[in-house]
């Protein structure tokens, strides 16, 4: 990971800067971050109806130290399931409207509940597009001819004694086509052992392959701009 003396909000996402996210977290009340996580469904089952589905884990603290607040903002101190994460990205793809998950297609879609202002989610999704563009940490998640909005991540695993160990979980999650999202996808690699373990290196190429196949199989119209026109 590189050192960046100054980053914009887009740059923080594009470079996956834990330091940048920590500064943002420490500049706001911790309850605001907790409420945002809960609004997107963390800490609760998705309601899909799968037997034994985990609700994940949201911490309940009376006191939050600065280290706790900083690391909580980039994914430590809580547990989420891939299904919860997929629901979050589907909500981003719905520009802030959370809809119930279903194994079968619901047509027409249910109304859903707005959990975030549309303008904010549009801005976040636009920032996420930069992750899969040149200079982004998820460039390997790019899909030819399509715009994708993605985020990569890497987290240490917890051992039997409850302490962090030198094993990792890498993920890449996103939506496509970014101009009018139709699909959300989460790729999780548990303890990758082929050298690199970062999400941008190991799970991003899998995301690219699967999402590309789905978009082409479903005959989704490409929305990608010529490389020379991208900004």
Tab-separated table of C-alpha atoms in Angstrom:
chain	number	residue	atom	x	y	z
A	1	UNK	CA	0.000	0.000	0.000
A	2	UNK	CA	1.277	3.468	-0.832
A	3	UNK	CA	1.549	6.653	1.205
A	4	UNK	CA	-0.588	9.563	0.070
A	5	UNK	CA	-0.056	12.917	1.839
A	6	UNK	CA	-3.455	14.229	0.733
A	7	UNK	CA	-6.521	12.515	-0.721
A	8	UNK	CA	-10.005	13.641	-1.704
A	9	UNK	CA	-13.054	11.587	-0.730
A	10	UNK	CA	-12.842	9.882	-4.114
A	11	UNK	CA	-9.138	9.266	-3.602
A	12	UNK	CA	-9.760	7.621	-0.230
A	13	UNK	CA	-12.065	5.096	-1.890
A	14	UNK	CA	-9.928	4.701	-5.003
A	15	UNK	CA	-6.746	3.994	-3.040
A	16	UNK	CA	-8.546	2.096	-0.252
A	17	UNK	CA	-6.926	4.344	2.351
A	18	UNK	CA	-7.583	3.124	5.893
A	19	UNK	CA	-5.892	6.281	7.168
A	20	UNK	CA	-8.276	8.481	5.215
A	21	UNK	CA	-11.323	6.563	6.417
A	22	UNK	CA	-10.046	6.786	9.999
A	23	UNK	CA	-9.797	10.577	9.788
A	24	UNK	CA	-13.369	10.752	8.492
A	25	UNK	CA	-14.624	8.487	11.272
A	26	UNK	CA	-12.919	10.477	14.013
A	27	UNK	CA	-14.459	13.677	12.655
A	28	UNK	CA	-18.017	12.460	13.272
A	29	UNK	CA	-19.947	11.082	16.250
A	30	UNK	CA	-19.535	7.308	16.455
A	31	UNK	CA	-23.316	6.923	16.748
A	32	UNK	CA	-23.678	8.357	13.240
A	33	UNK	CA	-21.542	5.542	11.845
A	34	UNK	CA	-23.423	2.926	13.893
A	35	UNK	CA	-26.781	4.245	12.685
A	36	UNK	CA	-25.584	4.148	9.074
A	37	UNK	CA	-24.446	0.536	9.398
A	38	UNK	CA	-27.773	-0.420	10.952
A	39	UNK	CA	-29.755	1.446	8.288
A	40	UNK	CA	-28.102	-0.743	5.652
A	41	UNK	CA	-28.985	-3.907	7.576
A	42	UNK	CA	-25.829	-4.832	9.453
A	43	UNK	CA	-26.548	-6.670	12.684
A	44	UNK	CA	-29.808	-8.183	11.418
A	45	UNK	CA	-30.612	-11.206	9.216
A	46	UNK	CA	-31.459	-10.248	5.639
A	47	UNK	CA	-34.881	-11.896	5.863
A	48	UNK	CA	-34.198	-14.137	2.882
A	49	UNK	CA	-35.467	-17.089	4.905
A	50	UNK	CA	-32.370	-19.289	4.837
A	51	UNK	CA	-32.235	-21.670	7.789
A	52	UNK	CA	-29.503	-20.734	10.222
A	53	UNK	CA	-28.671	-17.415	8.570
A	54	UNK	CA	-26.313	-15.391	10.739
A	55	UNK	CA	-27.135	-11.846	11.783
A	56	UNK	CA	-23.461	-10.977	11.924
A	57	UNK	CA	-22.246	-8.980	14.907
A	58	UNK	CA	-22.587	-5.303	15.757
A	59	UNK	CA	-20.646	-4.151	18.827
A	60	UNK	CA	-22.356	-2.634	21.845
A	61	UNK	CA	-19.975	-0.392	23.742
A	62	UNK	CA	-20.440	2.238	26.409
A	63	UNK	CA	-17.076	3.779	25.591
A	64	UNK	CA	-15.399	4.064	22.201
A	65	UNK	CA	-11.690	4.827	22.153
A	66	UNK	CA	-10.158	6.543	19.148
A	67	UNK	CA	-8.572	3.308	17.914
A	68	UNK	CA	-11.927	1.509	18.168
A	69	UNK	CA	-13.670	4.276	16.217
A	70	UNK	CA	-10.978	4.418	13.550
A	71	UNK	CA	-10.834	0.680	12.856
A	72	UNK	CA	-14.620	0.289	13.082
A	73	UNK	CA	-14.923	2.605	10.089
A	74	UNK	CA	-12.978	0.264	7.812
A	75	UNK	CA	-14.480	-3.002	8.952
A	76	UNK	CA	-12.820	-4.177	12.149
A	77	UNK	CA	-14.815	-4.763	15.321
A	78	UNK	CA	-17.920	-6.032	13.544
A	79	UNK	CA	-18.879	-9.131	11.576
A	80	UNK	CA	-20.999	-9.202	8.421
A	81	UNK	CA	-22.008	-12.025	6.117
A	82	UNK	CA	-21.503	-12.060	2.335
A	83	UNK	CA	-25.291	-12.022	1.990
A	84	UNK	CA	-25.559	-8.865	4.097
A	85	UNK	CA	-22.818	-7.301	2.012
A	86	UNK	CA	-24.615	-8.226	-1.212
A	87	UNK	CA	-27.783	-6.617	0.167
A	88	UNK	CA	-25.849	-3.429	0.949
A	89	UNK	CA	-24.476	-3.232	-2.579
A	90	UNK	CA	-27.897	-3.966	-4.037
A	91	UNK	CA	-29.137	-1.011	-1.985
A	92	UNK	CA	-26.350	1.141	-3.413
A	93	UNK	CA	-27.351	-0.067	-6.876
A	94	UNK	CA	-30.916	0.951	-6.030
A	95	UNK	CA	-29.579	4.436	-5.229
A	96	UNK	CA	-30.442	4.211	-1.554
A	97	UNK	CA	-33.593	2.067	-1.610
A	98	UNK	CA	-33.373	-1.200	0.332
A	99	UNK	CA	-35.605	-3.941	-1.029
A	100	UNK	CA	-36.282	-7.378	0.489
A	101	UNK	CA	-34.098	-10.162	-0.861
A	102	UNK	CA	-35.723	-13.073	-2.655
A	103	UNK	CA	-34.382	-16.291	-4.163
A	104	UNK	CA	-36.913	-15.994	-6.974
A	105	UNK	CA	-37.406	-12.970	-9.211
A	106	UNK	CA	-40.023	-10.458	-8.050
A	107	UNK	CA	-41.627	-8.651	-10.966
A	108	UNK	CA	-42.486	-5.850	-10.592
A	109	UNK	CA	-40.028	-5.107	-7.751
A	110	UNK	CA	-41.426	-4.176	-4.350
A	111	UNK	CA	-41.285	-0.514	-3.365
A	112	UNK	CA	-38.608	-0.889	-0.703
A	113	UNK	CA	-37.469	1.599	1.934
A	114	UNK	CA	-35.180	4.566	1.414
A	115	UNK	CA	-32.219	4.356	3.794
A	116	UNK	CA	-29.989	7.046	2.275
A	117	UNK	CA	-30.669	10.176	0.190
A	118	UNK	CA	-30.438	9.437	-3.527
A	119	UNK	CA	-28.010	12.286	-4.172
A	120	UNK	CA	-25.533	10.914	-1.629
A	121	UNK	CA	-25.678	7.368	-2.997
A	122	UNK	CA	-25.221	8.658	-6.548
A	123	UNK	CA	-22.078	10.464	-5.393
A	124	UNK	CA	-20.741	7.387	-3.599
A	125	UNK	CA	-21.418	5.149	-6.584
A	126	UNK	CA	-19.617	7.602	-8.851
A	127	UNK	CA	-16.637	7.554	-6.480
A	128	UNK	CA	-16.674	3.754	-6.515
A	129	UNK	CA	-16.332	3.777	-10.289
A	130	UNK	CA	-12.842	5.228	-9.843
A	131	UNK	CA	-11.739	2.073	-8.001
A	132	UNK	CA	-11.835	0.010	-11.210
A	133	UNK	CA	-10.210	2.710	-13.361
A	134	UNK	CA	-6.454	3.180	-13.906
A	135	UNK	CA	-4.903	4.205	-10.608
A	136	UNK	CA	-7.568	2.444	-8.557
A	137	UNK	CA	-6.985	-0.426	-6.171
A	138	UNK	CA	-9.581	-2.556	-7.957
A	139	UNK	CA	-8.468	-2.099	-11.561
A	140	UNK	CA	-8.538	-5.897	-11.995
A	141	UNK	CA	-12.300	-5.816	-11.320
A	142	UNK	CA	-12.909	-3.780	-14.475
A	143	UNK	CA	-15.268	-5.315	-17.037
A	144	UNK	CA	-14.629	-4.634	-20.702
A	145	UNK	CA	-17.267	-2.369	-22.302
A	146	UNK	CA	-19.074	-1.767	-18.992
A	147	UNK	CA	-18.855	0.727	-16.163
A	148	UNK	CA	-18.628	-0.926	-12.755
A	149	UNK	CA	-18.755	0.580	-9.262
A	150	UNK	CA	-16.717	-1.568	-6.897
A	151	UNK	CA	-14.822	-1.684	-3.619
A	152	UNK	CA	-12.130	-4.118	-2.599
A	153	UNK	CA	-11.203	-5.085	0.926
A	154	UNK	CA	-8.797	-7.195	2.958
A	155	UNK	CA	-9.199	-8.226	6.594
A	156	UNK	CA	-7.206	-10.322	9.023
A	157	UNK	CA	-8.868	-13.468	10.337
A	158	UNK	CA	-9.472	-14.231	13.992
A	159	UNK	CA	-7.982	-17.378	15.510
A	160	UNK	CA	-9.587	-19.766	18.022
A	161	UNK	CA	-8.307	-17.623	20.900
A	162	UNK	CA	-10.091	-14.534	19.596
A	163	UNK	CA	-6.897	-12.804	18.469
A	164	UNK	CA	-5.974	-11.728	14.947
A	165	UNK	CA	-3.722	-14.116	13.037
A	166	UNK	CA	-1.683	-13.863	9.827
A	167	UNK	CA	-4.452	-15.199	7.624
A	168	UNK	CA	-6.758	-13.065	5.544
A	169	UNK	CA	-10.138	-12.705	3.899
A	170	UNK	CA	-10.151	-10.767	0.628
A	171	UNK	CA	-13.279	-9.472	-1.048
A	172	UNK	CA	-14.464	-7.459	-4.003
A	173	UNK	CA	-18.032	-6.184	-4.152
A	174	UNK	CA	-19.848	-3.938	-6.564
A	175	UNK	CA	-22.664	-3.209	-8.972
A	176	UNK	CA	-22.980	-2.984	-12.753
A	177	UNK	CA	-23.640	-1.452	-15.145
A	178	UNK	CA	-22.871	1.660	-13.116
A	179	UNK	CA	-25.069	3.927	-15.245
A	180	UNK	CA	-28.134	1.841	-14.389
A	181	UNK	CA	-27.224	-0.948	-11.960
A	182	UNK	CA	-28.943	-4.277	-12.508
A	183	UNK	CA	-26.639	-6.682	-10.690
A	184	UNK	CA	-24.801	-6.692	-7.367
A	185	UNK	CA	-21.994	-9.171	-6.774
A	186	UNK	CA	-19.772	-10.052	-3.817
A	187	UNK	CA	-16.694	-12.257	-4.225
A	188	UNK	CA	-15.046	-13.494	-1.012
A	189	UNK	CA	-11.721	-15.349	-0.958
A	190	UNK	CA	-11.076	-17.103	2.347
A	191	UNK	CA	-7.389	-17.368	3.250
A	192	UNK	CA	-5.902	-17.013	-0.248
A	193	UNK	CA	-2.621	-18.913	-0.364
A	194	UNK	CA	-1.124	-18.093	-3.758
A	195	UNK	CA	1.183	-15.315	-2.613
A	196	UNK	CA	-0.863	-12.117	-2.660
A	197	UNK	CA	-3.871	-11.815	-0.368
A	198	UNK	CA	-5.247	-8.339	-1.142
A	199	UNK	CA	-8.775	-8.030	-2.481
A	200	UNK	CA	-7.599	-5.983	-5.424
A	201	UNK	CA	-5.247	-8.783	-6.449
A	202	UNK	CA	-7.100	-12.036	-5.752
A	203	UNK	CA	-10.864	-11.430	-5.658
A	204	UNK	CA	-11.069	-8.565	-8.170
A	205	UNK	CA	-10.243	-10.727	-11.239
A	206	UNK	CA	-12.936	-13.220	-10.205
A	207	UNK	CA	-15.432	-10.368	-9.871
A	208	UNK	CA	-14.517	-9.175	-13.360
A	209	UNK	CA	-15.002	-12.617	-14.884
A	210	UNK	CA	-18.329	-13.375	-13.187
A	211	UNK	CA	-19.857	-9.924	-13.645
A	212	UNK	CA	-18.751	-9.778	-17.268
A	213	UNK	CA	-20.283	-13.178	-17.994
A	214	UNK	CA	-23.568	-12.192	-16.311
A	215	UNK	CA	-23.857	-8.884	-18.165
A	216	UNK	CA	-23.212	-10.493	-21.528
A	217	UNK	CA	-25.436	-13.498	-20.798
A	218	UNK	CA	-28.294	-11.154	-19.895
A	219	UNK	CA	-27.669	-9.025	-23.006
A	220	UNK	CA	-27.204	-5.880	-20.938
A	221	UNK	CA	-26.320	-2.940	-23.166
A	222	UNK	CA	-22.707	-1.813	-22.642
A	223	UNK	CA	-22.349	1.594	-21.017
A	224	UNK	CA	-18.571	1.896	-20.996
A	225	UNK	CA	-16.899	4.949	-22.475
A	226	UNK	CA	-13.898	4.712	-24.784
A	227	UNK	CA	-10.745	4.558	-22.684
A	228	UNK	CA	-9.502	7.911	-23.927
A	229	UNK	CA	-12.633	9.720	-22.711
A	230	UNK	CA	-12.645	8.379	-19.166
A	231	UNK	CA	-11.905	10.813	-16.383
